[in-house]
Amino acid sequence: MSSSRYFRAEIRENRPLNGNHNLLTLANLDPMREPQPGQFYMLQVSKGSDPLLKRAFSLFRRTPEGIQILYRIKGKGTSILRDMKEGAALDLLGPLGNGYPMPSDDQSPLVIAGGIGIASVFSLVEKLSKKAFVFYGARLEEELFMTDELGKIYKELVVCTDDGSCGVRGTVVDVLHDFVKNRDGIQRPVIYACGPHVMLAAIAKAAEAYSIKAYASLEEHMACGVGACLGCAVKTTSGYKRVCKEGPVFDSQEIVWQP
Ligand SMILES: Cc1cc2nc3c(=O)[nH]c(=O)nc-3n(C[C@H](O)[C@H](O)[C@H](O)COP(=O)(O)OP(=O)(O)OC[C@H]3O[C@@H](n4cnc5c(N)ncnc54)[C@H](O)[C@@H]3O)c2cc1C
Ligand code: FES
């Protein structure tokens, strides 16, 4: 195993999935550590100083070709990334942070993804090898990604969209409530969730009400990614914690959810 978390990687593919989401495949040029589901990388998207800071992206999936990252084109950094071509080299730092704790054999994993949150949980679903009940929501059908690939690895999938254009009309939180109320015989459920802050807060509330253990992966603005700048600190029941170092995955009851 490499002792450093810095490595260079070459772009094998930077595939557009729709107008503003790409799937990036990176083959490492230096030795790299094996990532765990829920961990993330800091990517240097520019050789110069603009933008200076690295950008954070979850491990989407590990393939024989390299690591994959599913990203939404949002601002300057991700627009630069979108324009990068096959063969270009990138500096990375990672894998970083603590991933998802695996369930025990007698637990039933409920994996919940909202929008680009699928990028963080996909490799978890894969690792759970057909044990996961997956609830995947997006605003529109065009923003549901890799559902064919998901089809090969889940136990059950419920898809939902805000406008009902695909699957159930509603949110993953509605789906969670229905599932818990109507499904008998689900043994010791445990929730794994990634998505918008409001979604995670609602899941934490539901999990508490149903006495279900829930893990949430948080996104915060990050500068260093390694615990040095405190820029990503969030309020927890035991003081402030750094999302990059103590997270990004937290027990949802540990977080002081703020509107
Ligand atoms: C642990 C972690 C994992 C992430 N995984 C993914 C992923 O797998 N796919 C994906 O598309 N996005 C992911 N994000 C969000 C991604 O980091 C931001 O969308 C990206 O940094 C935006 O950069 P930009 O320059 O294009 O946008 P700009 O808005 O121009 O960025 C300006 C600054 O804001 C920060 N920033 C903007 N949006 C976010 C955000 N949502 N979260 C944190 N910082 C932000 C940037 O890092 C940068 O410092 C993740 C964020 C974190 C913290
Ligand atoms: S990003 Fe610097 S401490 Fe987390």
Tab-separated table of C-alpha atoms in Angstrom, residues 1-239:
chain	number	residue	atom	x	y	z
A	1	MET	CA	0.000	0.000	0.000
A	2	SER	CA	1.201	3.489	-0.798
A	3	SER	CA	1.916	5.539	2.333
A	4	SER	CA	1.074	8.843	0.611
A	5	ARG	CA	-2.414	9.913	-0.267
A	6	TYR	CA	-1.120	12.143	-3.073
A	7	PHE	CA	-1.115	10.593	-6.501
A	8	ARG	CA	-1.463	11.480	-10.143
A	9	ALA	CA	-4.023	9.939	-12.417
A	10	GLU	CA	-4.793	10.032	-16.108
A	11	ILE	CA	-8.238	10.657	-17.515
A	12	ARG	CA	-9.429	7.537	-19.334
A	13	GLU	CA	-12.891	8.862	-19.974
A	14	ASN	CA	-14.852	12.015	-19.154
A	15	ARG	CA	-18.298	10.996	-20.361
A	16	PRO	CA	-21.238	13.425	-20.402
A	17	LEU	CA	-24.352	11.783	-18.917
A	18	ASN	CA	-26.572	14.763	-19.581
A	19	GLY	CA	-26.055	18.509	-20.053
A	20	ASN	CA	-24.582	19.055	-16.608
A	21	HIS	CA	-23.332	15.741	-15.231
A	22	ASN	CA	-20.261	13.726	-16.252
A	23	LEU	CA	-18.765	10.367	-15.334
A	24	LEU	CA	-14.992	10.568	-15.002
A	25	THR	CA	-12.720	7.515	-15.111
A	26	LEU	CA	-9.218	8.031	-13.730
A	27	ALA	CA	-6.365	5.526	-13.980
A	28	ASN	CA	-3.710	6.064	-11.333
A	29	LEU	CA	-0.174	6.807	-12.555
A	30	ASP	CA	1.299	6.489	-9.043
A	31	PRO	CA	0.506	3.869	-6.395
A	32	MET	CA	-2.744	4.671	-4.590
A	33	ARG	CA	-4.571	3.408	-1.530
A	34	GLU	CA	-7.694	1.324	-2.008
A	35	PRO	CA	-10.804	3.435	-1.327
A	36	GLN	CA	-13.820	2.448	0.792
A	37	PRO	CA	-17.437	3.379	-0.039
A	38	GLY	CA	-18.210	6.842	1.324
A	39	GLN	CA	-14.646	8.155	1.107
A	40	PHE	CA	-13.741	11.054	-1.135
A	41	TYR	CA	-10.931	12.675	-3.117
A	42	MET	CA	-9.679	16.230	-3.455
A	43	LEU	CA	-8.984	16.932	-7.143
A	44	GLN	CA	-6.704	19.673	-8.409
A	45	VAL	CA	-8.617	20.805	-11.461
A	46	SER	CA	-6.128	23.423	-12.600
A	47	LYS	CA	-2.361	23.502	-12.958
A	48	GLY	CA	-2.310	27.224	-12.177
A	49	SER	CA	-3.684	29.109	-9.213
A	50	ASP	CA	-7.198	29.654	-10.547
A	51	PRO	CA	-8.980	27.944	-8.948
A	52	LEU	CA	-6.388	27.448	-6.251
A	53	LEU	CA	-8.312	25.083	-4.055
A	54	LYS	CA	-8.870	21.451	-4.799
A	55	ARG	CA	-12.466	20.267	-5.231
A	56	ALA	CA	-14.007	17.397	-3.248
A	57	PHE	CA	-15.639	14.407	-4.986
A	58	SER	CA	-16.875	11.090	-3.651
A	59	LEU	CA	-15.616	7.798	-4.886
A	60	PHE	CA	-18.391	6.711	-7.244
A	61	ARG	CA	-17.023	3.293	-8.120
A	62	ARG	CA	-13.802	1.355	-8.354
A	63	THR	CA	-13.365	-0.432	-11.695
A	64	PRO	CA	-10.456	-2.445	-13.145
A	65	GLU	CA	-9.669	0.641	-15.236
A	66	GLY	CA	-9.456	3.000	-12.290
A	67	ILE	CA	-11.618	5.061	-9.980
A	68	GLN	CA	-14.777	6.739	-11.188
A	69	ILE	CA	-16.266	10.043	-10.108
A	70	LEU	CA	-19.766	11.179	-10.967
A	71	TYR	CA	-19.918	14.955	-10.903
A	72	ARG	CA	-22.335	17.789	-11.428
A	73	ILE	CA	-21.051	20.765	-13.373
A	74	LYS	CA	-21.646	23.587	-10.969
A	75	GLY	CA	-19.130	26.432	-11.131
A	76	LYS	CA	-15.622	27.211	-12.214
A	77	GLY	CA	-13.799	24.105	-10.984
A	78	THR	CA	-16.237	21.563	-12.373
A	79	SER	CA	-16.481	23.468	-15.693
A	80	ILE	CA	-12.696	23.155	-16.067
A	81	LEU	CA	-13.006	19.452	-15.255
A	82	ARG	CA	-15.752	18.987	-17.861
A	83	ASP	CA	-13.458	20.403	-20.558
A	84	MET	CA	-10.566	18.064	-19.746
A	85	LYS	CA	-9.803	15.448	-22.377
A	86	GLU	CA	-8.756	11.818	-22.301
A	87	GLY	CA	-5.054	11.470	-21.539
A	88	ALA	CA	-4.845	14.603	-19.363
A	89	ALA	CA	-3.210	14.117	-15.950
A	90	LEU	CA	-4.679	15.275	-12.646
A	91	ASP	CA	-3.309	15.558	-9.087
A	92	LEU	CA	-5.436	13.885	-6.446
A	93	LEU	CA	-5.424	13.555	-2.689
A	94	GLY	CA	-7.257	10.618	-1.206
A	95	PRO	CA	-9.048	8.505	-0.371
A	96	LEU	CA	-10.043	10.781	2.512
A	97	GLY	CA	-12.436	10.682	5.445
A	98	ASN	CA	-14.377	7.851	7.014
A	99	GLY	CA	-16.625	5.753	4.823
A	100	TYR	CA	-19.893	3.967	5.631
A	101	PRO	CA	-19.712	1.362	8.422
A	102	MET	CA	-20.890	-1.938	6.971
A	103	PRO	CA	-24.062	-3.490	8.438
A	104	SER	CA	-23.920	-6.776	10.317
A	105	ASP	CA	-25.355	-9.894	8.649
A	106	ASP	CA	-28.687	-9.572	10.454
A	107	GLN	CA	-29.248	-5.914	9.479
A	108	SER	CA	-31.160	-4.745	6.407
A	109	PRO	CA	-29.445	-1.795	4.716
A	110	LEU	CA	-31.728	0.954	3.372
A	111	VAL	CA	-29.609	3.109	1.066
A	112	ILE	CA	-31.075	6.524	0.266
A	113	ALA	CA	-29.751	8.864	-2.421
A	114	GLY	CA	-31.016	12.298	-3.325
A	115	GLY	CA	-29.742	13.730	-6.620
A	116	ILE	CA	-25.958	13.709	-6.929
A	117	GLY	CA	-25.898	11.894	-3.553
A	118	ILE	CA	-25.944	8.705	-5.654
A	119	ALA	CA	-22.241	9.368	-6.275
A	120	SER	CA	-21.429	8.642	-2.645
A	121	VAL	CA	-23.623	5.570	-2.074
A	122	PHE	CA	-23.254	3.683	-5.373
A	123	SER	CA	-20.112	1.798	-4.308
A	124	LEU	CA	-21.787	0.958	-1.003
A	125	VAL	CA	-24.726	-0.643	-2.836
A	126	GLU	CA	-22.183	-2.548	-4.907
A	127	LYS	CA	-20.308	-3.759	-1.821
A	128	LEU	CA	-23.561	-4.832	-0.150
A	129	SER	CA	-23.980	-7.267	-3.065
A	130	LYS	CA	-27.746	-7.415	-3.548
A	131	LYS	CA	-28.639	-6.847	0.102
A	132	ALA	CA	-29.538	-3.163	-0.226
A	133	PHE	CA	-33.007	-1.652	-0.492
A	134	VAL	CA	-32.267	1.473	-2.525
A	135	PHE	CA	-34.414	4.618	-2.573
A	136	TYR	CA	-33.184	6.994	-5.254
A	137	GLY	CA	-34.793	10.358	-5.868
A	138	ALA	CA	-34.158	13.240	-8.237
A	139	ARG	CA	-36.012	16.301	-9.417
A	140	LEU	CA	-36.511	14.941	-12.948
A	141	GLU	CA	-36.057	11.677	-14.824
A	142	GLU	CA	-33.001	13.108	-16.683
A	143	GLU	CA	-31.246	13.478	-13.345
A	144	LEU	CA	-31.460	9.806	-12.405
A	145	PHE	CA	-28.143	8.216	-13.332
A	146	MET	CA	-26.782	4.713	-13.790
A	147	THR	CA	-30.100	3.028	-13.009
A	148	ASP	CA	-29.208	0.166	-15.409
A	149	GLU	CA	-25.972	-0.403	-13.527
A	150	LEU	CA	-27.812	-0.181	-10.217
A	151	GLY	CA	-30.171	-2.870	-11.503
A	152	LYS	CA	-27.376	-5.415	-11.280
A	153	ILE	CA	-26.506	-4.755	-7.641
A	154	TYR	CA	-29.558	-3.883	-5.535
A	155	LYS	CA	-32.061	-6.092	-3.737
A	156	GLU	CA	-34.935	-3.681	-4.356
A	157	LEU	CA	-35.036	-0.231	-5.956
A	158	VAL	CA	-37.623	2.494	-5.545
A	159	VAL	CA	-37.083	5.463	-7.811
A	160	CYS	CA	-38.885	8.747	-7.298
A	161	THR	CA	-39.023	12.150	-8.933
A	162	ASP	CA	-40.478	15.448	-7.762
A	163	ASP	CA	-42.713	15.681	-10.852
A	164	GLY	CA	-43.577	11.965	-11.117
A	165	SER	CA	-41.889	11.750	-14.555
A	166	CYS	CA	-40.225	8.536	-13.409
A	167	GLY	CA	-41.206	6.175	-10.599
A	168	VAL	CA	-43.082	7.401	-7.554
A	169	ARG	CA	-44.098	11.050	-7.417
A	170	GLY	CA	-42.560	12.471	-4.260
A	171	THR	CA	-39.337	12.439	-2.320
A	172	VAL	CA	-37.159	9.696	-0.921
A	173	VAL	CA	-38.308	10.776	2.532
A	174	ASP	CA	-41.938	9.972	1.566
A	175	VAL	CA	-40.734	6.617	0.237
A	176	LEU	CA	-38.894	5.906	3.492
A	177	HIS	CA	-42.021	6.628	5.573
A	178	ASP	CA	-44.134	4.318	3.355
A	179	PHE	CA	-41.561	1.578	3.459
A	180	VAL	CA	-41.149	1.582	7.238
A	181	LYS	CA	-44.912	1.725	7.854
A	182	ASN	CA	-45.944	-0.895	5.296
A	183	ARG	CA	-43.163	-3.442	5.174
A	184	ASP	CA	-43.274	-6.074	7.872
A	185	GLY	CA	-40.476	-8.522	8.223
A	186	ILE	CA	-37.625	-6.169	7.409
A	187	GLN	CA	-35.039	-7.188	9.925
A	188	ARG	CA	-33.146	-4.501	11.874
A	189	PRO	CA	-33.077	-1.771	9.216
A	190	VAL	CA	-30.122	0.602	9.081
A	191	ILE	CA	-30.117	3.704	6.891
A	192	TYR	CA	-27.285	5.070	4.752
A	193	ALA	CA	-28.041	8.422	3.145
A	194	CYS	CA	-26.448	11.083	0.982
A	195	GLY	CA	-28.158	14.049	-0.625
A	196	PRO	CA	-29.225	17.628	0.026
A	197	HIS	CA	-29.041	18.918	3.589
A	198	VAL	CA	-32.831	19.222	3.959
A	199	MET	CA	-33.272	15.631	2.861
A	200	LEU	CA	-30.670	14.391	5.345
A	201	ALA	CA	-32.255	16.404	8.167
A	202	ALA	CA	-35.682	14.903	7.372
A	203	ILE	CA	-34.220	11.390	7.256
A	204	ALA	CA	-32.506	11.957	10.618
A	205	LYS	CA	-35.852	13.019	12.082
A	206	ALA	CA	-37.673	10.005	10.638
A	207	ALA	CA	-34.927	7.634	11.786
A	208	GLU	CA	-35.198	8.988	15.307
A	209	ALA	CA	-38.990	8.624	15.278
A	210	TYR	CA	-38.753	4.989	14.091
A	211	SER	CA	-35.700	4.194	16.268
A	212	ILE	CA	-33.649	3.233	13.223
A	213	LYS	CA	-29.888	3.734	13.123
A	214	ALA	CA	-28.989	6.133	10.311
A	215	TYR	CA	-25.719	7.270	8.783
A	216	ALA	CA	-25.593	10.478	6.758
A	217	SER	CA	-22.821	11.632	4.469
A	218	LEU	CA	-22.436	15.417	4.657
A	219	GLU	CA	-21.132	17.927	2.141
A	220	GLU	CA	-19.486	21.100	3.372
A	221	HIS	CA	-17.291	23.625	1.626
A	222	MET	CA	-13.771	22.296	1.919
A	223	ALA	CA	-10.435	24.009	1.549
A	224	CYS	CA	-7.779	21.543	2.704
A	225	GLY	CA	-9.660	18.230	2.957
A	226	VAL	CA	-7.284	16.919	5.613
A	227	GLY	CA	-8.448	18.474	8.870
A	228	ALA	CA	-6.099	21.457	8.947
A	229	CYS	CA	-8.227	24.531	8.149
A	230	LEU	CA	-11.437	23.835	10.137
A	231	GLY	CA	-13.386	25.241	7.186
A	232	CYS	CA	-15.715	22.253	7.055
A	233	ALA	CA	-16.665	22.076	10.746
A	234	VAL	CA	-20.280	21.169	11.608
A	235	LYS	CA	-22.082	21.347	14.927
A	236	THR	CA	-22.585	17.997	16.632
A	237	THR	CA	-23.926	16.937	20.009
A	238	SER	CA	-20.311	16.744	21.214
A	239	GLY	CA	-18.960	20.021	19.809
